[in-house]
Amino acid sequence: MQKESTSRAELMASFKALQRDFDNKKNDIKNKESDFDQLRKRFCEQLKQRNERFVQLIGSENPLQSLAYNLSGQLEKNFDNWEQQAAARSKGIQFRKDFGDSLLVFIYGKVKSGKSSLGNYMAWGHSEPTPELKEKSLSPTYFSAEQTNVASGDQDKEAEKTLQFRVNATEATSSIQGFKLPGLTWVDSPGLHSVNAKNGDLAKEYAEHADLILYTMSSQAPGRASDMEEITELLNSNKKIMVLLTGSDTTNEDEDEEGNLVTMVVMKDLLDRRDQVEYVNGELEQLQNSSSVLAEVLPISTRYAERNMTPEGIAESGMGRLMYELQVICASQALSIKLNMPMENLRHSIRVTADDLAGMREIISGFANSIGKQNDDLQRELSSLGVQGSSQMRAYINQVFIDEHADLENALRQKASEIISQLAIEALNKIGERQQQGLKQAFDSSRLSGIPEYREITEEKEYFVGTREGNKSLWGLGGTLLGGAAGFLLGGPAGAAIGASVGSASSMVGRSASAEYGRHQVVVSDNREEQRQAAIENYSNILPRLLDEHVNTLYGPLRTAMLEYCGALDRDMTELMDNLENLAQVNQ
């Protein structure tokens, strides 16, 4: 055998030996996978309940209705994706349960990239095995899984019935099918990028559960961007892969000695194959996680190998090298790949979930920012409308005092309520197309202060009511008589003269004649100006604050509830991610 070339028989012997190791060390992370699905399911149910309450809270005419429904819709979409992923994982676990004693090799690539031919060669040593060949070879056990029912695809359980994969058809494979040999499970899959998208989707769904993926790309155009995108996706999922350039042969035509046309299958020029390998290797090296590519790119030709069945021919076809590399994997990594794959799949699912949660956080953060922005807009609008309302109220007050309204206070209350209610509607309309019915409730006018009652202002005035006569002469005459009599008794005539003189002085204590005045209250003004100033203070100046309080009293609870909803979602996501990270760190 050529260096780094292994025959099919030697490879099958290696797989058979590996089967014993698989039997002895089966890994079952079923409980962890179940825990993972339960955690996400509980999270979904919790958030669905929050969404239902949230939608009921904001009502049908909430200013943030469209954003809220968009948020709810995005979350529901993620939940639906998770449910689909859980169903796919359950299906994959069911698919793998019968292949625990073998390395599950999954053949993956575009349509017409030689997948089925390669599978037939691995099963029988020929891409189109004959009945005679099948009779004398070790017979694989064929199986079938899911099928897309594409019209031009293979028939139901076709591989099981014919013991080979269909080749040379436009849509040769439309089902997950394969064969088992001791230690080896070989799975053929529908082609990627076919006109029937369901085929490619089916292949991607099952590729997740492979231990090793052989990615086939035609040597007619290797390393296309579309191929590299598929490989990138596999590497991002930590899949172990090998890359094969299939159909690396060509047909030479010549004439024999008798002039007959002779065709011969030969391998493509060695330099051309090296250039292709170098190019694709270069593309792979640029990808992240390229260490999961387990061997260098291999150009192969099953057609050349089955026409040149010597060791040299097998080696030249590249099939010998392919089987050599698979044998190396058998001897070194196969067991660990087999054991680690389920946990790697789980970790990948957790990473995908983390990405989903990051997307959800972004949406929720955007919604919370919108709530904050809306509140800022509302406060700015209230500030402007408050000034406007105050001006309107002041103008009304001035007018109503001119008109001397009979029921002044009632008129002021009614007008203030009217202005505040109208401006509240305008404020809420500014932050949304519509507003919910609950926000339309009228302003409570009892919060308005009263104004002083009307009263007249009076002053006490003095007025002339007549005159009053004096009594000084009476007092003087009386004093003279009394003084003279007293003086005479004490001093005789001289004493009488002195006493009369002194007595006449008593006229000083008598009252002179004078005018008499009365006093009474006179209305000089009223308190209309006081009332007007009070009205301006209690109805006009205070209106901005009352409008602000009225609107925020209505809007505040709704805003708080929306922010609490966002906070609750964030806490739920943090809790879920913590639990998932713990799950990923648990030792097997």
mmCIF file with all atom_site columns, N, CA and C in Angstrom, residues 113-148:
data_model
loop_
_atom_site.group_PDB
_atom_site.id
_atom_site.type_symbol
_atom_site.label_atom_id
_atom_site.label_alt_id
_atom_site.label_comp_id
_atom_site.label_asym_id
_atom_site.label_entity_id
_atom_site.label_seq_id
_atom_site.pdbx_PDB_ins_code
_atom_site.Cartn_x
_atom_site.Cartn_y
_atom_site.Cartn_z
_atom_site.occupancy
_atom_site.B_iso_or_equiv
_atom_site.pdbx_formal_charge
_atom_site.auth_seq_id
_atom_site.auth_comp_id
_atom_site.auth_asym_id
_atom_site.auth_atom_id
_atom_site.pdbx_PDB_model_num
ATOM 1   N N  . SER A 1 113 ? -22.648 16.947  -5.952 1.00 0.00 ? 113 SER A N  1
ATOM 2   C CA . SER A 1 113 ? -21.254 17.042  -5.524 1.00 0.00 ? 113 SER A CA 1
ATOM 3   C C  . SER A 1 113 ? -20.663 15.671  -5.201 1.00 0.00 ? 113 SER A C  1
ATOM 4   N N  . GLY A 1 114 ? -21.340 14.618  -5.652 1.00 0.00 ? 114 GLY A N  1
ATOM 5   C CA . GLY A 1 114 ? -20.770 13.274  -5.542 1.00 0.00 ? 114 GLY A CA 1
ATOM 6   C C  . GLY A 1 114 ? -20.987 12.593  -4.202 1.00 0.00 ? 114 GLY A C  1
ATOM 7   N N  . LYS A 1 115 ? -21.982 13.028  -3.422 1.00 0.00 ? 115 LYS A N  1
ATOM 8   C CA . LYS A 1 115 ? -22.194 12.446  -2.089 1.00 0.00 ? 115 LYS A CA 1
ATOM 9   C C  . LYS A 1 115 ? -22.639 10.985  -2.175 1.00 0.00 ? 115 LYS A C  1
ATOM 10  N N  . SER A 1 116 ? -23.645 10.737  -3.017 1.00 0.00 ? 116 SER A N  1
ATOM 11  C CA . SER A 1 116 ? -24.191 9.379   -3.091 1.00 0.00 ? 116 SER A CA 1
ATOM 12  C C  . SER A 1 116 ? -23.185 8.421   -3.727 1.00 0.00 ? 116 SER A C  1
ATOM 13  N N  . SER A 1 117 ? -22.444 8.892   -4.721 1.00 0.00 ? 117 SER A N  1
ATOM 14  C CA . SER A 1 117 ? -21.415 8.036   -5.333 1.00 0.00 ? 117 SER A CA 1
ATOM 15  C C  . SER A 1 117 ? -20.363 7.650   -4.308 1.00 0.00 ? 117 SER A C  1
ATOM 16  N N  . LEU A 1 118 ? -19.956 8.601   -3.503 1.00 0.00 ? 118 LEU A N  1
ATOM 17  C CA . LEU A 1 118 ? -18.973 8.332   -2.458 1.00 0.00 ? 118 LEU A CA 1
ATOM 18  C C  . LEU A 1 118 ? -19.521 7.309   -1.457 1.00 0.00 ? 118 LEU A C  1
ATOM 19  N N  . GLY A 1 119 ? -20.815 7.461   -1.112 1.00 0.00 ? 119 GLY A N  1
ATOM 20  C CA . GLY A 1 119 ? -21.430 6.526   -0.172 1.00 0.00 ? 119 GLY A CA 1
ATOM 21  C C  . GLY A 1 119 ? -21.464 5.116   -0.722 1.00 0.00 ? 119 GLY A C  1
ATOM 22  N N  . ASN A 1 120 ? -21.835 4.993   -1.989 1.00 0.00 ? 120 ASN A N  1
ATOM 23  C CA . ASN A 1 120 ? -21.855 3.658   -2.601 1.00 0.00 ? 120 ASN A CA 1
ATOM 24  C C  . ASN A 1 120 ? -20.460 3.047   -2.616 1.00 0.00 ? 120 ASN A C  1
ATOM 25  N N  . TYR A 1 121 ? -19.478 3.883   -2.896 1.00 0.00 ? 121 TYR A N  1
ATOM 26  C CA . TYR A 1 121 ? -18.105 3.354   -2.939 1.00 0.00 ? 121 TYR A CA 1
ATOM 27  C C  . TYR A 1 121 ? -17.693 2.853   -1.552 1.00 0.00 ? 121 TYR A C  1
ATOM 28  N N  . MET A 1 122 ? -18.037 3.631   -0.501 1.00 0.00 ? 122 MET A N  1
ATOM 29  C CA . MET A 1 122 ? -17.660 3.216   0.857  1.00 0.00 ? 122 MET A CA 1
ATOM 30  C C  . MET A 1 122 ? -18.407 1.951   1.259  1.00 0.00 ? 122 MET A C  1
ATOM 31  N N  . ALA A 1 123 ? -19.627 1.794   0.765  1.00 0.00 ? 123 ALA A N  1
ATOM 32  C CA . ALA A 1 123 ? -20.415 0.613   1.141  1.00 0.00 ? 123 ALA A CA 1
ATOM 33  C C  . ALA A 1 123 ? -19.980 -0.627  0.373  1.00 0.00 ? 123 ALA A C  1
ATOM 34  N N  . TRP A 1 124 ? -19.675 -0.447  -0.941 1.00 0.00 ? 124 TRP A N  1
ATOM 35  C CA . TRP A 1 124 ? -19.455 -1.607  -1.805 1.00 0.00 ? 124 TRP A CA 1
ATOM 36  C C  . TRP A 1 124 ? -18.121 -1.574  -2.551 1.00 0.00 ? 124 TRP A C  1
ATOM 37  N N  . GLY A 1 125 ? -17.427 -0.471  -2.499 1.00 0.00 ? 125 GLY A N  1
ATOM 38  C CA . GLY A 1 125 ? -16.200 -0.370  -3.284 1.00 0.00 ? 125 GLY A CA 1
ATOM 39  C C  . GLY A 1 125 ? -16.463 0.053   -4.717 1.00 0.00 ? 125 GLY A C  1
ATOM 40  N N  . HIS A 1 126 ? -17.669 0.540   -4.982 1.00 0.00 ? 126 HIS A N  1
ATOM 41  C CA . HIS A 1 126 ? -18.026 0.981   -6.330 1.00 0.00 ? 126 HIS A CA 1
ATOM 42  C C  . HIS A 1 126 ? -19.169 1.984   -6.226 1.00 0.00 ? 126 HIS A C  1
ATOM 43  N N  . SER A 1 127 ? -19.135 3.005   -7.081 1.00 0.00 ? 127 SER A N  1
ATOM 44  C CA . SER A 1 127 ? -20.174 4.032   -6.999 1.00 0.00 ? 127 SER A CA 1
ATOM 45  C C  . SER A 1 127 ? -21.525 3.526   -7.514 1.00 0.00 ? 127 SER A C  1
ATOM 46  N N  . GLU A 1 128 ? -21.488 2.534   -8.354 1.00 0.00 ? 128 GLU A N  1
ATOM 47  C CA . GLU A 1 128 ? -22.732 1.944   -8.861 1.00 0.00 ? 128 GLU A CA 1
ATOM 48  C C  . GLU A 1 128 ? -22.587 0.429   -8.760 1.00 0.00 ? 128 GLU A C  1
ATOM 49  N N  . PRO A 1 129 ? -22.764 -0.105  -7.572 1.00 0.00 ? 129 PRO A N  1
ATOM 50  C CA . PRO A 1 129 ? -22.498 -1.530  -7.360 1.00 0.00 ? 129 PRO A CA 1
ATOM 51  C C  . PRO A 1 129 ? -23.472 -2.435  -8.131 1.00 0.00 ? 129 PRO A C  1
ATOM 52  N N  . THR A 1 130 ? -22.940 -3.514  -8.658 1.00 0.00 ? 130 THR A N  1
ATOM 53  C CA . THR A 1 130 ? -23.773 -4.490  -9.370 1.00 0.00 ? 130 THR A CA 1
ATOM 54  C C  . THR A 1 130 ? -24.292 -5.528  -8.381 1.00 0.00 ? 130 THR A C  1
ATOM 55  N N  . PRO A 1 131 ? -25.321 -6.264  -8.752 1.00 0.00 ? 131 PRO A N  1
ATOM 56  C CA . PRO A 1 131 ? -25.815 -7.339  -7.856 1.00 0.00 ? 131 PRO A CA 1
ATOM 57  C C  . PRO A 1 131 ? -24.717 -8.352  -7.537 1.00 0.00 ? 131 PRO A C  1
ATOM 58  N N  . GLU A 1 132 ? -23.877 -8.636  -8.508 1.00 0.00 ? 132 GLU A N  1
ATOM 59  C CA . GLU A 1 132 ? -22.811 -9.599  -8.259 1.00 0.00 ? 132 GLU A CA 1
ATOM 60  C C  . GLU A 1 132 ? -21.847 -9.072  -7.194 1.00 0.00 ? 132 GLU A C  1
ATOM 61  N N  . LEU A 1 133 ? -21.537 -7.803  -7.261 1.00 0.00 ? 133 LEU A N  1
ATOM 62  C CA . LEU A 1 133 ? -20.625 -7.224  -6.292 1.00 0.00 ? 133 LEU A CA 1
ATOM 63  C C  . LEU A 1 133 ? -21.237 -7.264  -4.882 1.00 0.00 ? 133 LEU A C  1
ATOM 64  N N  . LYS A 1 134 ? -22.531 -6.987  -4.823 1.00 0.00 ? 134 LYS A N  1
ATOM 65  C CA . LYS A 1 134 ? -23.198 -6.985  -3.522 1.00 0.00 ? 134 LYS A CA 1
ATOM 66  C C  . LYS A 1 134 ? -23.213 -8.373  -2.901 1.00 0.00 ? 134 LYS A C  1
ATOM 67  N N  . GLU A 1 135 ? -23.257 -9.373  -3.735 1.00 0.00 ? 135 GLU A N  1
ATOM 68  C CA . GLU A 1 135 ? -23.320 -10.736 -3.212 1.00 0.00 ? 135 GLU A CA 1
ATOM 69  C C  . GLU A 1 135 ? -22.010 -11.165 -2.560 1.00 0.00 ? 135 GLU A C  1
ATOM 70  N N  . LYS A 1 136 ? -20.898 -10.653 -3.059 1.00 0.00 ? 136 LYS A N  1
ATOM 71  C CA . LYS A 1 136 ? -19.619 -11.129 -2.547 1.00 0.00 ? 136 LYS A CA 1
ATOM 72  C C  . LYS A 1 136 ? -18.955 -10.144 -1.575 1.00 0.00 ? 136 LYS A C  1
ATOM 73  N N  . SER A 1 137 ? -19.657 -9.062  -1.246 1.00 0.00 ? 137 SER A N  1
ATOM 74  C CA . SER A 1 137 ? -19.089 -8.089  -0.307 1.00 0.00 ? 137 SER A CA 1
ATOM 75  C C  . SER A 1 137 ? -19.783 -8.172  1.037  1.00 0.00 ? 137 SER A C  1
ATOM 76  N N  . LEU A 1 138 ? -19.123 -7.591  2.018  1.00 0.00 ? 138 LEU A N  1
ATOM 77  C CA . LEU A 1 138 ? -19.740 -7.470  3.332  1.00 0.00 ? 138 LEU A CA 1
ATOM 78  C C  . LEU A 1 138 ? -20.961 -6.574  3.192  1.00 0.00 ? 138 LEU A C  1
ATOM 79  N N  . SER A 1 139 ? -22.109 -7.069  3.527  1.00 0.00 ? 139 SER A N  1
ATOM 80  C CA . SER A 1 139 ? -23.343 -6.336  3.262  1.00 0.00 ? 139 SER A CA 1
ATOM 81  C C  . SER A 1 139 ? -23.643 -5.328  4.353  1.00 0.00 ? 139 SER A C  1
ATOM 82  N N  . PRO A 1 140 ? -23.708 -4.060  3.980  1.00 0.00 ? 140 PRO A N  1
ATOM 83  C CA . PRO A 1 140 ? -24.100 -3.044  4.973  1.00 0.00 ? 140 PRO A CA 1
ATOM 84  C C  . PRO A 1 140 ? -25.587 -3.170  5.293  1.00 0.00 ? 140 PRO A C  1
ATOM 85  N N  . THR A 1 141 ? -25.979 -2.622  6.412  1.00 0.00 ? 141 THR A N  1
ATOM 86  C CA . THR A 1 141 ? -27.395 -2.576  6.781  1.00 0.00 ? 141 THR A CA 1
ATOM 87  C C  . THR A 1 141 ? -27.907 -1.165  6.504  1.00 0.00 ? 141 THR A C  1
ATOM 88  N N  . TYR A 1 142 ? -28.828 -1.070  5.573  1.00 0.00 ? 142 TYR A N  1
ATOM 89  C CA . TYR A 1 142 ? -29.332 0.252   5.179  1.00 0.00 ? 142 TYR A CA 1
ATOM 90  C C  . TYR A 1 142 ? -30.489 0.669   6.080  1.00 0.00 ? 142 TYR A C  1
ATOM 91  N N  . PHE A 1 143 ? -30.653 1.957   6.200  1.00 0.00 ? 143 PHE A N  1
ATOM 92  C CA . PHE A 1 143 ? -31.771 2.508   6.995  1.00 0.00 ? 143 PHE A CA 1
ATOM 93  C C  . PHE A 1 143 ? -32.244 3.796   6.341  1.00 0.00 ? 143 PHE A C  1
ATOM 94  N N  . SER A 1 144 ? -33.426 4.198   6.690  1.00 0.00 ? 144 SER A N  1
ATOM 95  C CA . SER A 1 144 ? -33.997 5.456   6.175  1.00 0.00 ? 144 SER A CA 1
ATOM 96  C C  . SER A 1 144 ? -34.581 6.241   7.337  1.00 0.00 ? 144 SER A C  1
ATOM 97  N N  . ALA A 1 145 ? -34.491 7.550   7.218  1.00 0.00 ? 145 ALA A N  1
ATOM 98  C CA . ALA A 1 145 ? -35.100 8.426   8.226  1.00 0.00 ? 145 ALA A CA 1
ATOM 99  C C  . ALA A 1 145 ? -36.086 9.345   7.520  1.00 0.00 ? 145 ALA A C  1
ATOM 100 N N  . GLU A 1 146 ? -36.011 10.603  7.800  1.00 0.00 ? 146 GLU A N  1
ATOM 101 C CA . GLU A 1 146 ? -37.002 11.540  7.278  1.00 0.00 ? 146 GLU A CA 1
ATOM 102 C C  . GLU A 1 146 ? -36.808 11.792  5.789  1.00 0.00 ? 146 GLU A C  1
ATOM 103 N N  . GLN A 1 147 ? -37.920 12.112  5.112  1.00 0.00 ? 147 GLN A N  1
ATOM 104 C CA . GLN A 1 147 ? -37.901 12.371  3.671  1.00 0.00 ? 147 GLN A CA 1
ATOM 105 C C  . GLN A 1 147 ? -38.711 13.625  3.368  1.00 0.00 ? 147 GLN A C  1
ATOM 106 N N  . THR A 1 148 ? -38.307 14.352  2.314  1.00 0.00 ? 148 THR A N  1
ATOM 107 C CA . THR A 1 148 ? -39.004 15.597  1.978  1.00 0.00 ? 148 THR A CA 1
ATOM 108 C C  . THR A 1 148 ? -40.161 15.396  1.012  1.00 0.00 ? 148 THR A C  1
#
